[in-house]
Amino acid sequence: MKLDSKVPPGPMDEKWVEYKSKMPLVSPDNKRRLEIIVVGTGLAGASAAASFGELGYKVKCFTFHDSPRRAHSIAAQGGINAAKNYQNDGDSVYRLFYDTVKGGDYRSREANVHRLAEVSVNIIDQAVAQGVPFAREYGGTLDNRSFGGVQVKRTFYARGQTGQQLLLGAYQALSRQISLGTVEMHNRHEMLDLVMIDGKARGIIARNLITGKLERYAAHCVVLATGGYGNVFYLSTNAMNCNVTAAWKVVKKGALMANPCYTQIHPTCIPQSGEYQSKLTLMSESLRNDGRVWVPKSKEDAKAIREGRKKAKDLSEDQRDYYLERRYPAFGNLVPRDVASRAAKVACDAGNGIVPTGLGVFLDFESAFERYGKSKAHSMNLHNPSKEEIRKLGQAVVEEKYGNLFEMYEKITGENPYETPMKIYPAVHYTMGGLWVDYNLETNIPGLFALGECNFSDHGANRLGASALMQGLADGYFVAPYTVGPFLSKEIRTPKFSTDTPEFAEAEEGVRARLQKLLDNKGNQTVDSFHRRLGKILWEYCGMSRNEQGLKKAIGMIQELRKEYHEDVFVPGTIDEFNPELEKAARVADFMELGELLCVDALNRSESCGGHFREESKTPEGEAKRDDEHFKYVAAWEWENVSNPPILHKEELTFEAIELKTRSYK
């Protein structure tokens, strides 16, 4: 199979402009005759459905939530990037483009990333027009802060709830189209299979999660915006319902899964406290703007803190190792997530961890209280303020910036982060891998498009902070409305599809048979117990670091676990009823297969890059060591079934606008 990225010719900064000016169009009258299915209502899905409706297409939109507002995009906290250069600190479209390619360790497609940087400037204007309450300076202009991997301030934010506010903006745009009748909304529906007719994506089989009924839906094309697969690890920062099912079902229909081993481990998560946990809680990367990461220099001090005999405040500055500032002086605490995560692991593996499990480091705001306090006192013309007054003023500034995050931390841990440093440790967060798409965001299945975290296209081997919201809205508002058009321009003579066809009947029967097989097991173990075991295998052997021996072992263990799962899982109830356990069982069955492919991809890629760290491929200083000679490609995997090994297809990456070189943040 030859992969055609369909990147337009010409200079990098002219490709998208030329594409838009010369692409085939669909007339307004013809748009009313064409139907689009959009699966998912996060930032990418909601913005795409709203935009398609605004253009005049007939849209059927699906979410397994009770409301589109529940999509996991709501959990994004820190901000959204855009190359506005409001701070006049040297930012530009090119610099955002460069930072993103470099942050992804040169494993992303240049043309897609440059387009993302270009349209980023429009996203902020769109969101402001919708009423998104971005933080503002005293004079009323929009405020910015920094995120990891950059040396400018380009991140727009709404305190610590940016994702929620942006999703509300997209939701109101979607609601407008629902009220106008251009979008037909289907809440509490989960896509369980793709329907193809004559080789093209023409519909889906969805299960009504309230009644259990299997339903057929047809359209001229299908757009997936169903997020990532981080929950394959069981413990992650994702909402518990996040899954890979929609994406995996299209993989089993022939779509390619690209770079599945690229998993982002976020460095700023509340450490796991026990086996009973079913998810982990993220503290926004924005906190690293003002928080300093450290561990005790002495293993004895670290042990005393773990055992409760000492507290963080008992250690003086010279007894603390601010290891990110020491190892990466140019970027300090704002190095990219993969770099910060591995550095935390190194510190804890050396015995300097500060929580009972040994897997935790401090995120300290004391210096921020002092810095902001002095600035505030100066602006208020206070003479000789006391240390207590300075700290109180500084704390008020920090509270204004991050107050809801501090409140969340205290509710979860029972510790006041204004009085004692936060405790953090890396956790699975985002997946850079996803469905392979070309420049049009179209998969190798004609008529099937993938947006946002569901595709692989923009982040390479590591995602920079505040870029997920940027990509989701870029794809939904400003890319897909253009790139879906060329496909639909060839479909204007295609009549509306009927669901009463052999293809729909066969797909529905296949779904019913799979679900019934899970119910007929009558085994002895719960779905969650299997999911937890799968997650432990992946975290141990394909988590923050990987090696050949461990990956081979993991593949065998997953194959055995999957066999046991289909023989001994217990799923109560029936198909034709409200049955959350059946929902979970079907999703975990998909995770069992994806988990194996994830390890196969990690085993194949014997280099280290970004979020993929192979222990056999590192520099003398312990940093990731790329192998551009052998692995400068997108690994797009074809998966037929568990009996046949997956087939690798390569999209070679070229770099014409950015020099390919070793990534450094020192």
Coordinates of N, CA, C and O in Angstrom, one line a residue, residues 261-400:
C261 N 2.6 3.8 19.4 CA 3.5 3.8 20.6 C 3.8 5.2 21.1 O 4.3 5.3 22.2
Y262 N 3.4 6.2 20.4 CA 3.6 7.6 20.9 C 2.6 8.0 21.9 O 1.5 8.6 21.6
T263 N 2.9 7.7 23.2 CA 2.0 8.0 24.3 C 2.6 9.1 25.1 O 3.8 9.0 25.5
Q264 N 1.8 10.1 25.4 CA 2.4 11.2 26.3 C 2.2 10.9 27.7 O 1.1 10.6 28.2
I265 N 3.3 11.0 28.5 CA 3.2 10.9 29.9 C 3.3 12.3 30.5 O 4.3 13.0 30.3
H266 N 2.3 12.8 31.1 CA 2.2 14.2 31.6 C 2.9 14.3 33.0 O 2.7 13.5 33.9
P267 N 3.8 15.2 33.2 CA 4.6 15.3 34.4 C 3.9 15.8 35.6 O 4.5 15.7 36.7
T268 N 2.8 16.4 35.4 CA 2.2 17.2 36.6 C 0.8 16.6 37.0 O -0.2 17.2 36.9
C269 N 0.9 15.3 37.5 CA -0.3 14.6 37.9 C -0.2 14.3 39.4 O 0.9 14.2 40.0
I270 N -1.3 14.3 40.1 CA -1.3 13.9 41.5 C -1.0 12.4 41.6 O -1.5 11.6 40.9
P271 N 0.0 12.0 42.4 CA 0.5 10.7 42.4 C -0.6 9.7 42.8 O -1.5 10.0 43.6
Q272 N -0.5 8.5 42.3 CA -1.4 7.4 42.7 C -1.2 7.1 44.2 O -0.1 7.0 44.7
S273 N -2.4 6.9 44.9 CA -2.4 6.7 46.3 C -2.7 5.3 46.7 O -2.5 4.9 47.9
G274 N -3.2 4.5 45.8 CA -3.6 3.1 46.1 C -4.2 2.3 45.0 O -4.5 2.9 43.9
E275 N -4.3 1.0 45.2 CA -4.8 0.1 44.1 C -6.2 0.4 43.8 O -6.7 0.0 42.7
Y276 N -7.0 1.0 44.7 CA -8.4 1.2 44.4 C -8.7 2.2 43.4 O -9.8 2.3 42.9
Q277 N -7.7 3.0 43.0 CA -8.0 4.1 42.1 C -8.3 3.6 40.7 O -7.8 2.6 40.2
S278 N -9.3 4.3 40.1 CA -9.6 4.0 38.7 C -9.2 5.0 37.7 O -9.3 4.8 36.5
K279 N -8.8 6.2 38.2 CA -8.2 7.2 37.3 C -7.3 8.1 38.1 O -7.3 8.1 39.3
L280 N -6.6 9.0 37.4 CA -5.6 9.9 38.0 C -6.1 11.3 37.7 O -6.7 11.6 36.6
T281 N -5.7 12.3 38.5 CA -6.1 13.7 38.3 C -4.9 14.5 37.9 O -3.8 14.5 38.5
L282 N -5.1 15.3 36.8 CA -4.0 16.2 36.3 C -4.0 17.5 36.9 O -5.1 18.1 37.2
M283 N -2.8 18.0 37.2 CA -2.7 19.4 37.6 C -2.1 20.1 36.4 O -1.1 19.7 35.8
S284 N -2.7 21.2 36.0 CA -2.3 21.8 34.7 C -0.8 22.1 34.6 O -0.2 22.6 35.5
E285 N -0.3 22.0 33.3 CA 1.1 22.4 33.1 C 1.3 23.8 33.3 O 2.4 24.3 33.6
S286 N 0.2 24.6 33.2 CA 0.4 26.1 33.5 C 1.0 26.4 34.8 O 1.7 27.4 35.0
L287 N 0.8 25.5 35.8 CA 1.4 25.7 37.1 C 2.9 25.7 37.1 O 3.6 26.3 38.0
R288 N 3.5 25.1 36.0 CA 5.0 25.2 35.9 C 5.5 26.5 35.5 O 6.7 26.8 35.5
N289 N 4.6 27.5 35.2 CA 5.0 28.8 35.0 C 5.6 29.4 36.2 O 6.5 30.2 36.2
D290 N 4.9 29.1 37.4 CA 5.3 29.7 38.6 C 5.7 28.7 39.7 O 6.3 29.1 40.7
G291 N 5.5 27.4 39.5 CA 6.0 26.4 40.4 C 7.3 25.9 40.0 O 7.7 25.7 38.9
R292 N 8.1 25.6 41.0 CA 9.5 25.0 40.8 C 9.5 23.6 41.3 O 9.0 23.3 42.4
V293 N 10.0 22.7 40.4 CA 10.0 21.3 40.7 C 11.3 20.9 41.4 O 12.4 21.3 40.9
W294 N 11.2 20.1 42.5 CA 12.4 19.7 43.2 C 12.2 18.4 44.0 O 11.1 18.0 44.2
V295 N 13.3 17.8 44.3 CA 13.4 16.7 45.3 C 14.5 17.0 46.3 O 15.4 17.8 46.0
P296 N 14.5 16.3 47.4 CA 15.6 16.5 48.3 C 16.9 16.0 47.7 O 16.9 15.0 47.0
K297 N 18.0 16.7 47.9 CA 19.3 16.3 47.5 C 19.7 15.0 48.1 O 20.3 14.1 47.5
S298 N 19.4 14.9 49.4 CA 19.8 13.7 50.2 C 18.7 12.6 50.2 O 17.6 12.9 50.4
K299 N 19.2 11.4 50.0 CA 18.2 10.3 50.1 C 17.7 10.1 51.5 O 16.5 9.7 51.7
E300 N 18.5 10.5 52.5 CA 18.0 10.4 53.9 C 16.9 11.4 54.1 O 15.9 11.0 54.8
D301 N 17.0 12.6 53.6 CA 15.9 13.6 53.7 C 14.7 13.1 53.0 O 13.6 13.3 53.5
A302 N 14.9 12.5 51.8 CA 13.7 12.0 51.0 C 13.0 10.9 51.8 O 11.8 10.9 51.9
K303 N 13.8 10.1 52.4 CA 13.2 9.0 53.2 C 12.4 9.5 54.4 O 11.3 9.1 54.8
A304 N 13.0 10.5 55.1 CA 12.4 11.2 56.2 C 11.0 11.8 55.8 O 10.0 11.8 56.6
I305 N 11.0 12.4 54.6 CA 9.7 13.0 54.2 C 8.7 12.0 53.8 O 7.5 12.1 54.2
R306 N 9.1 10.9 53.2 CA 8.2 9.8 52.9 C 7.6 9.2 54.1 O 6.4 8.8 54.2
E307 N 8.4 9.1 55.2 CA 7.9 8.5 56.4 C 7.2 9.5 57.4 O 6.8 9.1 58.5
G308 N 7.2 10.8 57.0 CA 6.5 11.8 57.8 C 7.3 12.4 58.9 O 6.8 13.1 59.7
R309 N 8.6 12.1 58.9 CA 9.4 12.6 60.0 C 9.9 14.0 59.6 O 10.4 14.8 60.5
K310 N 9.9 14.4 58.4 CA 10.2 15.8 57.9 C 9.2 16.3 57.0 O 8.4 15.5 56.4
K311 N 9.1 17.6 56.8 CA 8.3 18.2 55.8 C 9.1 19.0 54.8 O 10.3 19.3 55.1
A312 N 8.5 19.4 53.7 CA 9.2 20.2 52.7 C 9.9 21.4 53.3 O 11.0 21.8 53.0
K313 N 9.1 22.1 54.2 CA 9.6 23.4 54.7 C 10.9 23.2 55.6 O 11.6 24.2 55.9
D314 N 11.1 22.0 56.0 CA 12.3 21.7 56.9 C 13.6 21.7 56.1 O 14.6 21.8 56.7
L315 N 13.5 21.7 54.8 CA 14.7 21.7 54.0 C 15.0 23.0 53.4 O 14.2 23.7 52.8
S316 N 16.2 23.5 53.7 CA 16.7 24.8 53.2 C 16.9 24.7 51.7 O 17.0 23.6 51.1
E317 N 17.2 25.9 51.0 CA 17.4 25.9 49.6 C 18.6 25.0 49.2 O 18.5 24.3 48.2
D318 N 19.7 25.0 49.9 CA 20.8 24.2 49.6 C 20.6 22.7 49.8 O 21.5 21.9 49.4
Q319 N 19.5 22.3 50.4 CA 19.2 20.9 50.6 C 18.2 20.4 49.5 O 17.8 19.3 49.6
R320 N 17.9 21.3 48.5 CA 16.9 20.9 47.5 C 17.6 20.8 46.2 O 18.5 21.6 45.8
D321 N 17.1 19.9 45.4 CA 17.6 19.7 44.0 C 16.5 20.1 43.0 O 15.6 19.4 42.8
Y322 N 16.7 21.3 42.5 CA 15.8 21.8 41.5 C 16.3 21.2 40.1 O 16.9 21.9 39.4
Y323 N 16.0 20.0 39.9 CA 16.7 19.2 38.9 C 16.4 19.7 37.5 O 17.2 19.5 36.6
L324 N 15.2 20.2 37.2 CA 14.9 20.7 35.9 C 15.7 21.9 35.6 O 16.3 22.1 34.5
E325 N 15.8 22.8 36.5 CA 16.6 24.0 36.4 C 18.1 23.7 36.3 O 18.9 24.4 35.5
R326 N 18.5 22.7 37.0 CA 19.9 22.2 36.9 C 20.3 21.6 35.6 O 21.3 21.9 35.0
R327 N 19.4 20.7 35.1 CA 19.7 19.9 33.9 C 19.4 20.7 32.6 O 20.0 20.5 31.6
Y328 N 18.4 21.6 32.6 CA 18.0 22.3 31.4 C 17.8 23.8 31.7 O 16.7 24.4 31.7
P329 N 19.0 24.5 31.9 CA 18.9 25.9 32.3 C 18.2 26.8 31.3 O 17.7 27.8 31.8
A330 N 18.2 26.5 30.0 CA 17.6 27.4 29.1 C 16.1 27.5 29.2 O 15.5 28.5 29.0
F331 N 15.5 26.4 29.6 CA 14.0 26.3 29.7 C 13.6 26.0 31.1 O 12.4 26.3 31.5
G332 N 14.4 25.5 32.0 CA 14.1 25.3 33.4 C 12.9 24.4 33.6 O 12.8 23.3 33.0
N333 N 11.9 24.9 34.4 CA 10.7 24.1 34.7 C 9.8 24.0 33.5 O 8.8 23.3 33.6
L334 N 10.0 24.8 32.5 CA 9.2 24.7 31.3 C 9.8 23.9 30.1 O 9.6 24.3 29.0
V335 N 10.4 22.9 30.4 CA 10.8 21.9 29.4 C 9.6 21.2 28.9 O 8.6 21.2 29.6
P336 N 9.7 20.5 27.7 CA 8.5 19.8 27.2 C 8.1 18.6 28.2 O 8.9 18.2 29.0
R337 N 6.9 18.1 28.0 CA 6.4 17.1 29.0 C 7.2 15.9 29.0 O 7.4 15.3 30.1
D338 N 7.6 15.4 27.8 CA 8.4 14.1 27.8 C 9.7 14.3 28.6 O 10.1 13.4 29.3
V339 N 10.3 15.4 28.4 CA 11.6 15.6 29.1 C 11.4 15.7 30.6 O 12.1 15.1 31.4
A340 N 10.4 16.5 31.0 CA 10.1 16.7 32.4 C 9.7 15.4 33.1 O 10.1 15.1 34.2
S341 N 9.0 14.6 32.4 CA 8.5 13.3 32.9 C 9.7 12.3 33.2 O 9.8 11.7 34.2
R342 N 10.5 12.2 32.2 CA 11.7 11.3 32.3 C 12.6 11.8 33.4 O 13.2 11.0 34.2
A343 N 12.8 13.1 33.6 CA 13.6 13.6 34.6 C 13.0 13.3 36.0 O 13.8 13.0 36.9
A344 N 11.7 13.4 36.1 CA 11.1 13.0 37.4 C 11.3 11.5 37.7 O 11.6 11.1 38.9
K345 N 11.2 10.7 36.7 CA 11.4 9.2 36.9 C 12.9 9.0 37.3 O 13.1 8.2 38.2
V346 N 13.8 9.7 36.7 CA 15.2 9.5 37.1 C 15.4 9.9 38.5 O 16.1 9.1 39.3
A347 N 14.9 11.0 39.0 CA 15.0 11.4 40.4 C 14.4 10.4 41.3 O 15.0 10.1 42.4
C348 N 13.2 9.9 41.0 CA 12.6 8.9 41.9 C 13.3 7.6 41.9 O 13.4 6.9 42.9
D349 N 13.7 7.2 40.7 CA 14.4 5.9 40.6 C 15.7 5.9 41.4 O 16.2 4.9 41.9
A350 N 16.3 7.1 41.6 CA 17.5 7.2 42.4 C 17.3 7.2 43.9 O 18.2 7.3 44.7
G351 N 16.0 7.2 44.3 CA 15.6 7.1 45.7 C 15.3 8.4 46.3 O 15.2 8.6 47.6
N352 N 15.0 9.5 45.5 CA 14.8 10.8 46.0 C 13.3 11.2 46.0 O 12.9 12.3 46.2
G353 N 12.4 10.2 45.7 CA 11.0 10.5 45.7 C 10.4 10.9 47.1 O 11.0 10.5 48.1
I354 N 9.3 11.6 47.1 CA 8.9 12.2 48.4 C 7.5 11.7 48.9 O 6.9 12.3 49.8
V355 N 6.9 10.7 48.2 CA 5.6 10.1 48.7 C 5.9 8.7 49.1 O 6.9 8.1 48.8
P356 N 5.0 8.1 49.9 CA 5.2 6.7 50.4 C 5.6 5.7 49.4 O 6.4 4.8 49.6
T357 N 5.0 5.8 48.2 CA 5.4 4.9 47.1 C 6.8 5.1 46.5 O 7.3 4.3 45.8
G358 N 7.3 6.3 46.8 CA 8.6 6.7 46.2 C 8.5 7.4 44.9 O 9.4 7.9 44.3
L359 N 7.2 7.5 44.4 CA 7.0 8.0 43.0 C 6.3 9.4 43.1 O 5.1 9.5 43.0
G360 N 7.1 10.4 43.5 CA 6.5 11.7 43.6 C 7.6 12.8 43.8 O 8.6 12.4 44.4
V361 N 7.3 14.0 43.3 CA 8.3 15.1 43.5 C 7.5 16.3 43.9 O 6.2 16.3 43.8
F362 N 8.1 17.4 44.3 CA 7.5 18.6 44.8 C 7.3 19.6 43.7 O 8.2 19.7 42.8
L363 N 6.2 20.3 43.7 CA 5.9 21.5 42.8 C 5.7 22.6 43.8 O 4.6 22.7 44.4
D364 N 6.7 23.5 43.9 CA 6.7 24.5 45.0 C 6.4 25.9 44.5 O 7.0 26.3 43.5
F365 N 5.5 26.7 45.2 CA 5.2 28.0 44.7 C 5.7 29.1 45.6 O 5.3 30.3 45.5
E366 N 6.5 28.8 46.6 CA 7.0 29.7 47.6 C 7.7 30.9 46.9 O 7.4 32.1 47.3
S367 N 8.5 30.7 45.9 CA 9.2 31.8 45.3 C 8.3 32.7 44.5 O 8.5 33.9 44.3
A368 N 7.2 32.1 43.9 CA 6.2 32.9 43.2 C 5.4 33.8 44.2 O 5.2 35.0 43.8
F369 N 5.1 33.3 45.4 CA 4.5 34.2 46.4 C 5.3 35.4 46.7 O 4.8 36.5 46.7
E370 N 6.6 35.1 46.8 CA 7.5 36.2 47.1 C 7.7 37.2 46.0 O 7.6 38.4 46.1
R371 N 7.9 36.6 44.8 CA 8.1 37.5 43.6 C 6.8 38.4 43.3 O 6.9 39.6 43.1
Y372 N 5.7 37.7 43.3 CA 4.4 38.5 43.0 C 4.1 39.5 44.1 O 3.6 40.6 43.9
G373 N 4.4 39.0 45.4 CA 4.2 39.9 46.5 C 5.0 41.2 46.5 O 4.4 42.2 46.8
K374 N 6.2 41.0 46.2 CA 7.1 42.2 46.1 C 6.6 43.2 45.0 O 6.6 44.4 45.1
S375 N 6.2 42.6 43.8 CA 5.7 43.4 42.7 C 4.4 44.1 43.1 O 4.3 45.3 42.8
K376 N 3.6 43.4 43.8 CA 2.3 44.0 44.2 C 2.5 45.1 45.2 O 1.9 46.2 45.1
A377 N 3.4 44.8 46.2 CA 3.7 45.8 47.2 C 4.2 47.1 46.6 O 3.9 48.2 47.0
H378 N 5.1 46.9 45.6 CA 5.7 48.1 44.9 C 4.6 48.9 44.2 O 4.6 50.1 44.2
S379 N 3.7 48.2 43.5 CA 2.6 48.9 42.8 C 1.7 49.6 43.7 O 1.0 50.6 43.3
M380 N 1.6 49.1 44.9 CA 0.7 49.7 45.9 C 1.4 50.8 46.8 O 0.9 51.3 47.7
N381 N 2.7 51.0 46.5 CA 3.5 52.0 47.2 C 3.6 51.7 48.7 O 3.6 52.6 49.5
L382 N 3.7 50.4 49.0 CA 3.9 50.0 50.4 C 5.4 50.0 50.8 O 6.2 49.5 50.0
H383 N 5.7 50.7 51.8 CA 7.1 50.8 52.3 C 7.4 49.8 53.3 O 6.7 49.7 54.3
N384 N 8.5 49.1 53.1 CA 9.0 48.1 54.1 C 7.9 47.1 54.5 O 7.7 46.9 55.7
P385 N 7.2 46.5 53.6 CA 6.2 45.5 54.0 C 6.9 44.3 54.6 O 8.1 43.9 54.3
S386 N 6.2 43.7 55.6 CA 6.8 42.5 56.2 C 6.8 41.3 55.3 O 6.1 41.3 54.3
K387 N 7.5 40.2 55.6 CA 7.5 39.0 54.8 C 6.1 38.4 54.8 O 5.7 37.9 53.7
E388 N 5.4 38.5 55.9 CA 4.0 38.0 55.9 C 3.1 38.8 55.0 O 2.3 38.2 54.3
E389 N 3.3 40.1 54.9 CA 2.4 40.9 54.0 C 2.8 40.6 52.6 O 1.9 40.5 51.7
I390 N 4.1 40.5 52.3 CA 4.5 40.2 50.9 C 3.9 38.8 50.5 O 3.4 38.7 49.4
R391 N 4.0 37.8 51.4 CA 3.5 36.5 51.0 C 2.0 36.5 50.8 O 1.5 35.9 49.9
K392 N 1.3 37.3 51.6 CA -0.1 37.3 51.5 C -0.5 38.0 50.1 O -1.5 37.5 49.4
L393 N 0.2 39.1 49.8 CA -0.1 39.7 48.5 C 0.2 38.8 47.3 O -0.5 38.7 46.3
G394 N 1.3 38.1 47.4 CA 1.7 37.2 46.3 C 0.8 36.0 46.2 O 0.4 35.6 45.1
Q395 N 0.3 35.5 47.3 CA -0.7 34.4 47.3 C -2.0 34.8 46.6 O -2.6 34.0 45.9
A396 N -2.4 36.1 46.8 CA -3.6 36.6 46.2 C -3.4 36.6 44.6 O -4.4 36.3 43.9
V397 N -2.2 36.9 44.2 CA -2.0 36.9 42.7 C -2.0 35.5 42.2 O -2.6 35.2 41.1
V398 N -1.4 34.6 42.9 CA -1.4 33.2 42.4 C -2.8 32.6 42.5 O -3.2 31.9 41.6
E399 N -3.6 33.0 43.5 CA -4.9 32.5 43.6 C -5.8 33.0 42.4 O -6.6 32.3 41.9
E400 N -5.5 34.2 42.0 CA -6.3 34.8 40.8 C -5.9 34.0 39.6 O -6.8 33.8 38.7

